[in-house]
Amino acid sequence: MMQDATVEKPDSDWDHLALFGQFSLMLGDDLLTQFSYDKVKALLVYLLLHTQPVNRASLAELLWPDQGLSSGRTNLRHALHCLRQSLGEEAERVLVVSRQTIAFRKPDNWRFDLHELQQLLDAPSDVTTLEKLLKRYRGDLVEELQLPACTEFQRWLVQLRNEWRQRVIRFAEEVLDQHDDVPVDLLQALVSRFSGYGPFHERLVRQLAEQGQLAAAHEQYNAYLQLLALSGQQPEPVFLQLARHWSDGSPDLQRLSPQGPSRAPWQRAARRCAKMRSSSASFR
């Protein structure tokens, strides 16, 4: 159901739909973020990302793959009912339902972060555009939604997430390639959005060091090494070489590298991470 909005509405004349990061829909003074259950949100997301009406049988098979067609259709009707309740008065305006298909018709007065993101990605690759891009790309596409039991749906969603993620990364790399000096807070935003992407960490550490902010550079350097350790990965040699910025000319990489004396803690962290992944395996 609708929740009272606790954040400022982006524009008083526009309703706002956001899919990047966590799902949110601002309608008037109400903020919708949660549904009765995850498959209701999955149904809405799937409809939103398809410009044509979707066949009911396909939806039933997609979201209830082990239920059989009859049970799947029943579950779909219930999910659609819950979706109507969540959307309230907007439901009749945005949902186009027939005996065979369901479609979502986005009103003209709804701002949609996906469309805004597309426009920015088509714009010239400059620092200002990248800053706007990162304000809208708050994280992966509906990052909180996971339906591992629905293999085809999850595969579709993961593929879309990866495609959008790679597009934003490529745009950011073009901007960084064209500018030797970009705002540090922009680099920090890139590191925050793409925490596992080494080149952005490397650029941030390098720029901080070259600007004489050695303490901040060292802190970011160690933070990335710790992140890699927790995920069981090893840093690229080019990243380790950044330690020369605060060394006396002969970097003591043994202390910082997982191959050095501190290798045992790195291995323990990697094993713990591997155990966690195996105990809570999800579709990839």
PDB file of C-alpha atoms in Angstrom:
ATOM      1  CA  MET A   1       0.000   0.000   0.000  1.00  0.00           C
ATOM      2  CA  MET A   2       0.977   3.647  -0.301  1.00  0.00           C
ATOM      3  CA  GLN A   3       3.263   5.051   2.364  1.00  0.00           C
ATOM      4  CA  ASP A   4       3.616   8.660   3.449  1.00  0.00           C
ATOM      5  CA  ALA A   5       6.530  10.277   1.653  1.00  0.00           C
ATOM      6  CA  THR A   6       9.526  10.995   3.861  1.00  0.00           C
ATOM      7  CA  VAL A   7      11.663  12.506   1.114  1.00  0.00           C
ATOM      8  CA  GLU A   8      11.193  15.654  -0.920  1.00  0.00           C
ATOM      9  CA  LYS A   9       9.450  15.083  -4.186  1.00  0.00           C
ATOM     10  CA  PRO A  10      11.742  15.797  -7.189  1.00  0.00           C
ATOM     11  CA  ASP A  11       9.214  18.057  -8.944  1.00  0.00           C
ATOM     12  CA  SER A  12       5.803  19.075  -7.662  1.00  0.00           C
ATOM     13  CA  ASP A  13       4.296  18.862 -11.150  1.00  0.00           C
ATOM     14  CA  TRP A  14       5.586  15.366 -11.901  1.00  0.00           C
ATOM     15  CA  ASP A  15       5.154  11.920 -10.428  1.00  0.00           C
ATOM     16  CA  HIS A  16       8.437  10.037 -10.344  1.00  0.00           C
ATOM     17  CA  LEU A  17       9.246   6.395 -11.004  1.00  0.00           C
ATOM     18  CA  ALA A  18      12.709   5.057 -10.131  1.00  0.00           C
ATOM     19  CA  LEU A  19      14.072   1.600 -10.900  1.00  0.00           C
ATOM     20  CA  PHE A  20      17.803   2.129 -10.391  1.00  0.00           C
ATOM     21  CA  GLY A  21      18.868   1.300  -6.880  1.00  0.00           C
ATOM     22  CA  GLN A  22      15.724   0.389  -5.002  1.00  0.00           C
ATOM     23  CA  PHE A  23      12.293   0.678  -6.575  1.00  0.00           C
ATOM     24  CA  SER A  24      10.279   3.773  -5.696  1.00  0.00           C
ATOM     25  CA  LEU A  25       7.185   5.419  -7.118  1.00  0.00           C
ATOM     26  CA  MET A  26       6.192   8.887  -5.964  1.00  0.00           C
ATOM     27  CA  LEU A  27       2.529   9.628  -6.638  1.00  0.00           C
ATOM     28  CA  GLY A  28       1.383  12.945  -5.322  1.00  0.00           C
ATOM     29  CA  ASP A  29       2.421  13.006  -1.681  1.00  0.00           C
ATOM     30  CA  ASP A  30       2.630   9.207  -1.418  1.00  0.00           C
ATOM     31  CA  LEU A  31       5.705   7.053  -1.811  1.00  0.00           C
ATOM     32  CA  LEU A  32       5.349   3.437  -2.906  1.00  0.00           C
ATOM     33  CA  THR A  33       8.359   1.203  -2.327  1.00  0.00           C
ATOM     34  CA  GLN A  34       6.990  -2.136  -1.130  1.00  0.00           C
ATOM     35  CA  PHE A  35       4.301  -4.542  -2.278  1.00  0.00           C
ATOM     36  CA  SER A  36       2.413  -7.429  -0.701  1.00  0.00           C
ATOM     37  CA  TYR A  37       5.122  -9.818  -1.892  1.00  0.00           C
ATOM     38  CA  ASP A  38       8.060  -9.782  -4.277  1.00  0.00           C
ATOM     39  CA  LYS A  39       6.269 -11.265  -7.268  1.00  0.00           C
ATOM     40  CA  VAL A  40       3.890  -8.308  -7.336  1.00  0.00           C
ATOM     41  CA  LYS A  41       6.892  -6.012  -7.708  1.00  0.00           C
ATOM     42  CA  ALA A  42       8.390  -8.404 -10.275  1.00  0.00           C
ATOM     43  CA  LEU A  43       5.168  -8.271 -12.287  1.00  0.00           C
ATOM     44  CA  LEU A  44       5.195  -4.472 -12.315  1.00  0.00           C
ATOM     45  CA  VAL A  45       8.891  -4.280 -13.240  1.00  0.00           C
ATOM     46  CA  TYR A  46       8.453  -6.743 -16.094  1.00  0.00           C
ATOM     47  CA  LEU A  47       5.474  -4.816 -17.488  1.00  0.00           C
ATOM     48  CA  LEU A  48       7.314  -1.501 -17.144  1.00  0.00           C
ATOM     49  CA  LEU A  49      10.252  -2.740 -19.176  1.00  0.00           C
ATOM     50  CA  HIS A  50       8.143  -4.094 -22.025  1.00  0.00           C
ATOM     51  CA  THR A  51       6.610  -1.614 -24.435  1.00  0.00           C
ATOM     52  CA  GLN A  52       4.123  -4.147 -25.812  1.00  0.00           C
ATOM     53  CA  PRO A  53       1.345  -6.031 -23.960  1.00  0.00           C
ATOM     54  CA  VAL A  54       2.576  -9.253 -22.384  1.00  0.00           C
ATOM     55  CA  ASN A  55       0.711 -12.517 -22.739  1.00  0.00           C
ATOM     56  CA  ARG A  56      -0.856 -13.737 -19.481  1.00  0.00           C
ATOM     57  CA  ALA A  57       0.275 -17.317 -20.041  1.00  0.00           C
ATOM     58  CA  SER A  58       3.858 -16.143 -20.522  1.00  0.00           C
ATOM     59  CA  LEU A  59       3.705 -14.130 -17.302  1.00  0.00           C
ATOM     60  CA  ALA A  60       2.286 -17.080 -15.385  1.00  0.00           C
ATOM     61  CA  GLU A  61       5.031 -19.380 -16.657  1.00  0.00           C
ATOM     62  CA  LEU A  62       7.712 -16.773 -15.998  1.00  0.00           C
ATOM     63  CA  LEU A  63       6.777 -16.006 -12.377  1.00  0.00           C
ATOM     64  CA  TRP A  64       5.362 -19.392 -11.313  1.00  0.00           C
ATOM     65  CA  PRO A  65       7.416 -21.840 -13.390  1.00  0.00           C
ATOM     66  CA  ASP A  66       6.693 -24.872 -11.188  1.00  0.00           C
ATOM     67  CA  GLN A  67       2.974 -24.326 -10.636  1.00  0.00           C
ATOM     68  CA  GLY A  68       1.495 -25.466 -13.924  1.00  0.00           C
ATOM     69  CA  LEU A  69      -0.459 -23.171 -16.234  1.00  0.00           C
ATOM     70  CA  SER A  70      -3.773 -23.282 -14.358  1.00  0.00           C
ATOM     71  CA  SER A  71      -2.245 -22.545 -10.943  1.00  0.00           C
ATOM     72  CA  GLY A  72       0.084 -20.014 -12.508  1.00  0.00           C
ATOM     73  CA  ARG A  73      -2.835 -18.088 -13.983  1.00  0.00           C
ATOM     74  CA  THR A  74      -4.586 -18.096 -10.614  1.00  0.00           C
ATOM     75  CA  ASN A  75      -1.463 -16.759  -8.932  1.00  0.00           C
ATOM     76  CA  LEU A  76      -1.140 -14.115 -11.650  1.00  0.00           C
ATOM     77  CA  ARG A  77      -4.712 -12.921 -11.048  1.00  0.00           C
ATOM     78  CA  HIS A  78      -3.955 -12.587  -7.342  1.00  0.00           C
ATOM     79  CA  ALA A  79      -0.713 -10.709  -7.999  1.00  0.00           C
ATOM     80  CA  LEU A  80      -2.530  -8.396 -10.403  1.00  0.00           C
ATOM     81  CA  HIS A  81      -5.189  -7.745  -7.752  1.00  0.00           C
ATOM     82  CA  CYS A  82      -2.476  -6.855  -5.227  1.00  0.00           C
ATOM     83  CA  LEU A  83      -0.800  -4.589  -7.773  1.00  0.00           C
ATOM     84  CA  ARG A  84      -4.069  -2.743  -8.368  1.00  0.00           C
ATOM     85  CA  GLN A  85      -4.448  -2.229  -4.624  1.00  0.00           C
ATOM     86  CA  SER A  86      -0.911  -0.872  -4.317  1.00  0.00           C
ATOM     87  CA  LEU A  87      -1.374   1.561  -7.206  1.00  0.00           C
ATOM     88  CA  GLY A  88      -4.705   2.772  -5.833  1.00  0.00           C
ATOM     89  CA  GLU A  89      -6.520   5.282  -8.031  1.00  0.00           C
ATOM     90  CA  GLU A  90      -3.717   5.168 -10.625  1.00  0.00           C
ATOM     91  CA  ALA A  91      -4.348   1.488 -11.390  1.00  0.00           C
ATOM     92  CA  GLU A  92      -7.150   2.054 -13.893  1.00  0.00           C
ATOM     93  CA  ARG A  93      -5.087   4.660 -15.699  1.00  0.00           C
ATOM     94  CA  VAL A  94      -1.846   2.709 -16.035  1.00  0.00           C
ATOM     95  CA  LEU A  95      -2.855  -0.960 -16.262  1.00  0.00           C
ATOM     96  CA  VAL A  96      -4.340  -2.161 -19.532  1.00  0.00           C
ATOM     97  CA  VAL A  97      -5.785  -5.626 -18.922  1.00  0.00           C
ATOM     98  CA  SER A  98      -7.523  -8.019 -21.303  1.00  0.00           C
ATOM     99  CA  ARG A  99      -8.358 -11.708 -21.110  1.00  0.00           C
ATOM    100  CA  GLN A 100      -5.112 -12.531 -22.907  1.00  0.00           C
ATOM    101  CA  THR A 101      -2.632  -9.767 -22.112  1.00  0.00           C
ATOM    102  CA  ILE A 102      -1.521  -7.200 -19.535  1.00  0.00           C
ATOM    103  CA  ALA A 103       0.290  -3.953 -20.302  1.00  0.00           C
ATOM    104  CA  PHE A 104       1.529  -0.922 -18.419  1.00  0.00           C
ATOM    105  CA  ARG A 105       0.816   2.493 -19.891  1.00  0.00           C
ATOM    106  CA  LYS A 106       3.057   5.133 -18.331  1.00  0.00           C
ATOM    107  CA  PRO A 107       1.304   8.498 -18.009  1.00  0.00           C
ATOM    108  CA  ASP A 108       2.933  11.512 -19.660  1.00  0.00           C
ATOM    109  CA  ASN A 109       3.320  13.263 -16.299  1.00  0.00           C
ATOM    110  CA  TRP A 110       5.473  10.479 -14.845  1.00  0.00           C
ATOM    111  CA  ARG A 111       9.207  11.046 -14.823  1.00  0.00           C
ATOM    112  CA  PHE A 112      11.054   7.759 -15.300  1.00  0.00           C
ATOM    113  CA  ASP A 113      14.700   7.476 -14.248  1.00  0.00           C
ATOM    114  CA  LEU A 114      15.363   4.875 -16.941  1.00  0.00           C
ATOM    115  CA  HIS A 115      14.368   7.314 -19.687  1.00  0.00           C
ATOM    116  CA  GLU A 116      16.378  10.100 -18.059  1.00  0.00           C
ATOM    117  CA  LEU A 117      19.376   7.799 -17.832  1.00  0.00           C
ATOM    118  CA  GLN A 118      19.071   6.886 -21.499  1.00  0.00           C
ATOM    119  CA  GLN A 119      19.062  10.552 -22.501  1.00  0.00           C
ATOM    120  CA  LEU A 120      22.187  11.242 -20.451  1.00  0.00           C
ATOM    121  CA  LEU A 121      24.004   8.244 -21.926  1.00  0.00           C
ATOM    122  CA  ASP A 122      23.274   9.627 -25.390  1.00  0.00           C
ATOM    123  CA  ALA A 123      24.665  13.044 -24.440  1.00  0.00           C
ATOM    124  CA  PRO A 124      28.319  14.171 -24.848  1.00  0.00           C
ATOM    125  CA  SER A 125      30.647  12.486 -22.353  1.00  0.00           C
ATOM    126  CA  ASP A 126      31.633  15.316 -20.042  1.00  0.00           C
ATOM    127  CA  VAL A 127      32.013  15.739 -16.296  1.00  0.00           C
ATOM    128  CA  THR A 128      28.698  17.565 -15.804  1.00  0.00           C
ATOM    129  CA  THR A 129      26.743  14.854 -17.592  1.00  0.00           C
ATOM    130  CA  LEU A 130      28.494  12.134 -15.593  1.00  0.00           C
ATOM    131  CA  GLU A 131      27.566  13.886 -12.347  1.00  0.00           C
ATOM    132  CA  LYS A 132      23.914  13.958 -13.435  1.00  0.00           C
ATOM    133  CA  LEU A 133      24.153  10.337 -14.531  1.00  0.00           C
ATOM    134  CA  LEU A 134      25.347   9.136 -11.130  1.00  0.00           C
ATOM    135  CA  LYS A 135      22.519  10.975  -9.379  1.00  0.00           C
ATOM    136  CA  ARG A 136      20.065   8.863 -11.349  1.00  0.00           C
ATOM    137  CA  TYR A 137      22.044   5.628 -11.395  1.00  0.00           C
ATOM    138  CA  ARG A 138      21.681   4.967  -7.668  1.00  0.00           C
ATOM    139  CA  GLY A 139      22.569   1.298  -8.050  1.00  0.00           C
ATOM    140  CA  ASP A 140      21.698  -1.765 -10.108  1.00  0.00           C
ATOM    141  CA  LEU A 141      18.263  -2.087 -11.666  1.00  0.00           C
ATOM    142  CA  VAL A 142      15.788  -2.863  -8.828  1.00  0.00           C
ATOM    143  CA  GLU A 143      18.735  -4.151  -6.836  1.00  0.00           C
ATOM    144  CA  GLU A 144      16.592  -5.457  -3.969  1.00  0.00           C
ATOM    145  CA  LEU A 145      14.528  -7.770  -6.183  1.00  0.00           C
ATOM    146  CA  GLN A 146      15.697 -11.388  -6.249  1.00  0.00           C
ATOM    147  CA  LEU A 147      13.628 -14.361  -7.445  1.00  0.00           C
ATOM    148  CA  PRO A 148      16.141 -17.226  -7.646  1.00  0.00           C
ATOM    149  CA  ALA A 149      13.369 -19.822  -7.964  1.00  0.00           C
ATOM    150  CA  CYS A 150      12.148 -18.127 -11.150  1.00  0.00           C
ATOM    151  CA  THR A 151      15.134 -18.963 -13.324  1.00  0.00           C
ATOM    152  CA  GLU A 152      14.060 -17.270 -16.550  1.00  0.00           C
ATOM    153  CA  PHE A 153      12.900 -14.105 -14.836  1.00  0.00           C
ATOM    154  CA  GLN A 154      16.094 -13.889 -12.802  1.00  0.00           C
ATOM    155  CA  ARG A 155      18.226 -14.449 -15.892  1.00  0.00           C
ATOM    156  CA  TRP A 156      16.368 -11.697 -17.734  1.00  0.00           C
ATOM    157  CA  LEU A 157      16.728  -9.291 -14.805  1.00  0.00           C
ATOM    158  CA  VAL A 158      20.425 -10.008 -14.231  1.00  0.00           C
ATOM    159  CA  GLN A 159      21.153  -9.530 -17.929  1.00  0.00           C
ATOM    160  CA  LEU A 160      19.402  -6.145 -17.926  1.00  0.00           C
ATOM    161  CA  ARG A 161      21.228  -5.102 -14.772  1.00  0.00           C
ATOM    162  CA  ASN A 162      24.573  -5.986 -16.312  1.00  0.00           C
ATOM    163  CA  GLU A 163      23.799  -4.196 -19.572  1.00  0.00           C
ATOM    164  CA  TRP A 164      22.887  -0.934 -17.844  1.00  0.00           C
ATOM    165  CA  ARG A 165      25.803  -1.224 -15.444  1.00  0.00           C
ATOM    166  CA  GLN A 166      28.265  -1.685 -18.301  1.00  0.00           C
ATOM    167  CA  ARG A 167      26.807   1.238 -20.222  1.00  0.00           C
ATOM    168  CA  VAL A 168      27.284   3.576 -17.269  1.00  0.00           C
ATOM    169  CA  ILE A 169      30.811   2.255 -16.666  1.00  0.00           C
ATOM    170  CA  ARG A 170      31.756   2.796 -20.318  1.00  0.00           C
ATOM    171  CA  PHE A 171      30.401   6.343 -20.219  1.00  0.00           C
ATOM    172  CA  ALA A 172      32.355   7.084 -17.033  1.00  0.00           C
ATOM    173  CA  GLU A 173      35.544   5.654 -18.531  1.00  0.00           C
ATOM    174  CA  GLU A 174      35.164   7.896 -21.575  1.00  0.00           C
ATOM    175  CA  VAL A 175      34.898  10.929 -19.303  1.00  0.00           C
ATOM    176  CA  LEU A 176      37.920   9.894 -17.238  1.00  0.00           C
ATOM    177  CA  ASP A 177      39.967   9.241 -20.368  1.00  0.00           C
ATOM    178  CA  GLN A 178      39.254  12.772 -21.574  1.00  0.00           C
ATOM    179  CA  HIS A 179      40.031  14.551 -18.305  1.00  0.00           C
ATOM    180  CA  ASP A 180      43.256  14.269 -16.326  1.00  0.00           C
ATOM    181  CA  ASP A 181      41.755  15.967 -13.292  1.00  0.00           C
ATOM    182  CA  VAL A 182      38.132  15.371 -12.259  1.00  0.00           C
ATOM    183  CA  PRO A 183      36.449  16.279  -8.959  1.00  0.00           C
ATOM    184  CA  VAL A 184      37.442  13.889  -6.187  1.00  0.00           C
ATOM    185  CA  ASP A 185      33.844  13.628  -5.019  1.00  0.00           C
ATOM    186  CA  LEU A 186      32.911  12.387  -8.493  1.00  0.00           C
ATOM    187  CA  LEU A 187      35.565   9.665  -8.292  1.00  0.00           C
ATOM    188  CA  GLN A 188      34.302   8.754  -4.832  1.00  0.00           C
ATOM    189  CA  ALA A 189      30.785   8.487  -6.217  1.00  0.00           C
ATOM    190  CA  LEU A 190      32.035   6.119  -8.929  1.00  0.00           C
ATOM    191  CA  VAL A 191      33.821   3.997  -6.329  1.00  0.00           C
ATOM    192  CA  SER A 192      30.643   3.924  -4.242  1.00  0.00           C
ATOM    193  CA  ARG A 193      28.424   2.885  -7.156  1.00  0.00           C
ATOM    194  CA  PHE A 194      30.882   0.329  -8.546  1.00  0.00           C
ATOM    195  CA  SER A 195      32.716  -0.854  -5.460  1.00  0.00           C
ATOM    196  CA  GLY A 196      34.224  -3.925  -7.112  1.00  0.00           C
ATOM    197  CA  TYR A 197      35.520  -2.157 -10.216  1.00  0.00           C
ATOM    198  CA  GLY A 198      39.266  -1.741  -9.840  1.00  0.00           C
ATOM    199  CA  PRO A 199      39.988   0.986 -12.434  1.00  0.00           C
ATOM    200  CA  PHE A 200      37.827   3.507 -10.567  1.00  0.00           C
ATOM    201  CA  HIS A 201      39.596   2.746  -7.279  1.00  0.00           C
ATOM    202  CA  GLU A 202      42.934   3.058  -9.034  1.00  0.00           C
ATOM    203  CA  ARG A 203      42.036   6.436 -10.531  1.00  0.00           C
ATOM    204  CA  LEU A 204      40.851   7.763  -7.168  1.00  0.00           C
ATOM    205  CA  VAL A 205      43.973   6.632  -5.316  1.00  0.00           C
ATOM    206  CA  ARG A 206      46.254   7.942  -8.040  1.00  0.00           C
ATOM    207  CA  GLN A 207      44.606  11.360  -8.210  1.00  0.00           C
ATOM    208  CA  LEU A 208      44.546  11.788  -4.426  1.00  0.00           C
ATOM    209  CA  ALA A 209      48.243  10.899  -4.276  1.00  0.00           C
ATOM    210  CA  GLU A 210      49.192  13.202  -7.124  1.00  0.00           C
ATOM    211  CA  GLN A 211      47.342  16.048  -5.391  1.00  0.00           C
ATOM    212  CA  GLY A 212      49.403  15.449  -2.263  1.00  0.00           C
ATOM    213  CA  GLN A 213      46.540  13.942  -0.245  1.00  0.00           C
ATOM    214  CA  LEU A 214      48.649  10.948   0.725  1.00  0.00           C
ATOM    215  CA  ALA A 215      46.732  10.005   3.869  1.00  0.00           C
ATOM    216  CA  ALA A 216      43.432   9.931   1.948  1.00  0.00           C
ATOM    217  CA  ALA A 217      45.060   8.011  -0.905  1.00  0.00           C
ATOM    218  CA  HIS A 218      46.503   5.446   1.499  1.00  0.00           C
ATOM    219  CA  GLU A 219      43.124   5.049   3.193  1.00  0.00           C
ATOM    220  CA  GLN A 220      41.365   4.420  -0.117  1.00  0.00           C
ATOM    221  CA  TYR A 221      44.152   2.039  -1.154  1.00  0.00           C
ATOM    222  CA  ASN A 222      43.766  -0.102   1.962  1.00  0.00           C
ATOM    223  CA  ALA A 223      39.965   0.011   1.775  1.00  0.00           C
ATOM    224  CA  TYR A 224      40.060  -1.530  -1.697  1.00  0.00           C
ATOM    225  CA  LEU A 225      42.535  -4.219  -0.641  1.00  0.00           C
ATOM    226  CA  GLN A 226      40.226  -5.143   2.229  1.00  0.00           C
ATOM    227  CA  LEU A 227      37.249  -5.283  -0.117  1.00  0.00           C
ATOM    228  CA  LEU A 228      39.115  -7.656  -2.408  1.00  0.00           C
ATOM    229  CA  ALA A 229      40.153  -9.802   0.540  1.00  0.00           C
ATOM    230  CA  LEU A 230      36.563 -10.232   1.683  1.00  0.00           C
ATOM    231  CA  SER A 231      35.521 -11.348  -1.790  1.00  0.00           C
ATOM    232  CA  GLY A 232      38.465 -13.737  -2.150  1.00  0.00           C
ATOM    233  CA  GLN A 233      40.061 -11.755  -4.986  1.00  0.00           C
ATOM    234  CA  GLN A 234      43.594 -10.527  -5.462  1.00  0.00           C
ATOM    235  CA  PRO A 235      44.592  -7.006  -6.558  1.00  0.00           C
ATOM    236  CA  GLU A 236      46.073  -6.293  -9.947  1.00  0.00           C
ATOM    237  CA  PRO A 237      49.837  -5.566  -9.881  1.00  0.00           C
ATOM    238  CA  VAL A 238      49.198  -2.098 -11.329  1.00  0.00           C
ATOM    239  CA  PHE A 239      47.093  -1.260  -8.285  1.00  0.00           C
ATOM    240  CA  LEU A 240      49.735  -2.464  -5.839  1.00  0.00           C
ATOM    241  CA  GLN A 241      52.268  -0.246  -7.567  1.00  0.00           C
ATOM    242  CA  LEU A 242      50.338   2.805  -6.386  1.00  0.00           C
ATOM    243  CA  ALA A 243      51.953   2.330  -2.982  1.00  0.00           C
ATOM    244  CA  ARG A 244      55.047   4.003  -4.411  1.00  0.00           C
ATOM    245  CA  HIS A 245      53.320   7.358  -3.947  1.00  0.00           C
ATOM    246  CA  TRP A 246      53.729   7.231  -0.176  1.00  0.00           C
ATOM    247  CA  SER A 247      56.790   5.027   0.053  1.00  0.00           C
ATOM    248  CA  ASP A 248      60.414   6.145   0.228  1.00  0.00           C
ATOM    249  CA  GLY A 249      61.031   4.916  -3.293  1.00  0.00           C
ATOM    250  CA  SER A 250      61.075   1.198  -2.472  1.00  0.00           C
ATOM    251  CA  PRO A 251      57.425   0.335  -1.813  1.00  0.00           C
ATOM    252  CA  ASP A 252      56.890  -2.144   0.993  1.00  0.00           C
ATOM    253  CA  LEU A 253      54.277  -4.121  -0.852  1.00  0.00           C
ATOM    254  CA  GLN A 254      54.862  -7.216   1.241  1.00  0.00           C
ATOM    255  CA  ARG A 255      52.793  -5.751   4.046  1.00  0.00           C
ATOM    256  CA  LEU A 256      49.946  -4.771   1.745  1.00  0.00           C
ATOM    257  CA  SER A 257      49.909  -7.614  -0.740  1.00  0.00           C
ATOM    258  CA  PRO A 258      48.082 -10.901  -0.147  1.00  0.00           C
ATOM    259  CA  GLN A 259      51.316 -12.645  -1.160  1.00  0.00           C
ATOM    260  CA  GLY A 260      53.215 -11.069   1.747  1.00  0.00           C
ATOM    261  CA  PRO A 261      53.477 -11.937   5.447  1.00  0.00           C
ATOM    262  CA  SER A 262      49.823 -11.027   6.024  1.00  0.00           C
ATOM    263  CA  ARG A 263      48.633 -13.657   3.580  1.00  0.00           C
ATOM    264  CA  ALA A 264      46.994 -15.808   6.255  1.00  0.00           C
ATOM    265  CA  PRO A 265      44.362 -13.191   7.247  1.00  0.00           C
ATOM    266  CA  TRP A 266      43.571 -12.676   3.555  1.00  0.00           C
ATOM    267  CA  GLN A 267      43.085 -16.409   3.105  1.00  0.00           C
ATOM    268  CA  ARG A 268      40.855 -16.650   6.184  1.00  0.00           C
ATOM    269  CA  ALA A 269      38.709 -13.790   4.893  1.00  0.00           C
ATOM    270  CA  ALA A 270      38.468 -15.429   1.489  1.00  0.00           C
ATOM    271  CA  ARG A 271      37.436 -18.756   3.042  1.00  0.00           C
ATOM    272  CA  ARG A 272      34.761 -17.069   5.145  1.00  0.00           C
ATOM    273  CA  CYS A 273      33.420 -15.322   2.063  1.00  0.00           C
ATOM    274  CA  ALA A 274      33.396 -18.596   0.093  1.00  0.00           C
ATOM    275  CA  LYS A 275      31.463 -20.337   2.872  1.00  0.00           C
ATOM    276  CA  MET A 276      28.911 -17.540   2.938  1.00  0.00           C
ATOM    277  CA  ARG A 277      28.447 -17.771  -0.819  1.00  0.00           C
ATOM    278  CA  SER A 278      28.009 -21.527  -0.758  1.00  0.00           C
ATOM    279  CA  SER A 279      25.486 -21.406   2.085  1.00  0.00           C
ATOM    280  CA  SER A 280      23.368 -18.735   0.390  1.00  0.00           C
ATOM    281  CA  ALA A 281      23.896 -19.521  -3.275  1.00  0.00           C
ATOM    282  CA  SER A 282      21.761 -17.529  -5.687  1.00  0.00           C
ATOM    283  CA  PHE A 283      21.318 -17.489  -9.464  1.00  0.00           C
ATOM    284  CA  ARG A 284      24.119 -15.784 -11.397  1.00  0.00           C
TER     285      ARG A 284
END
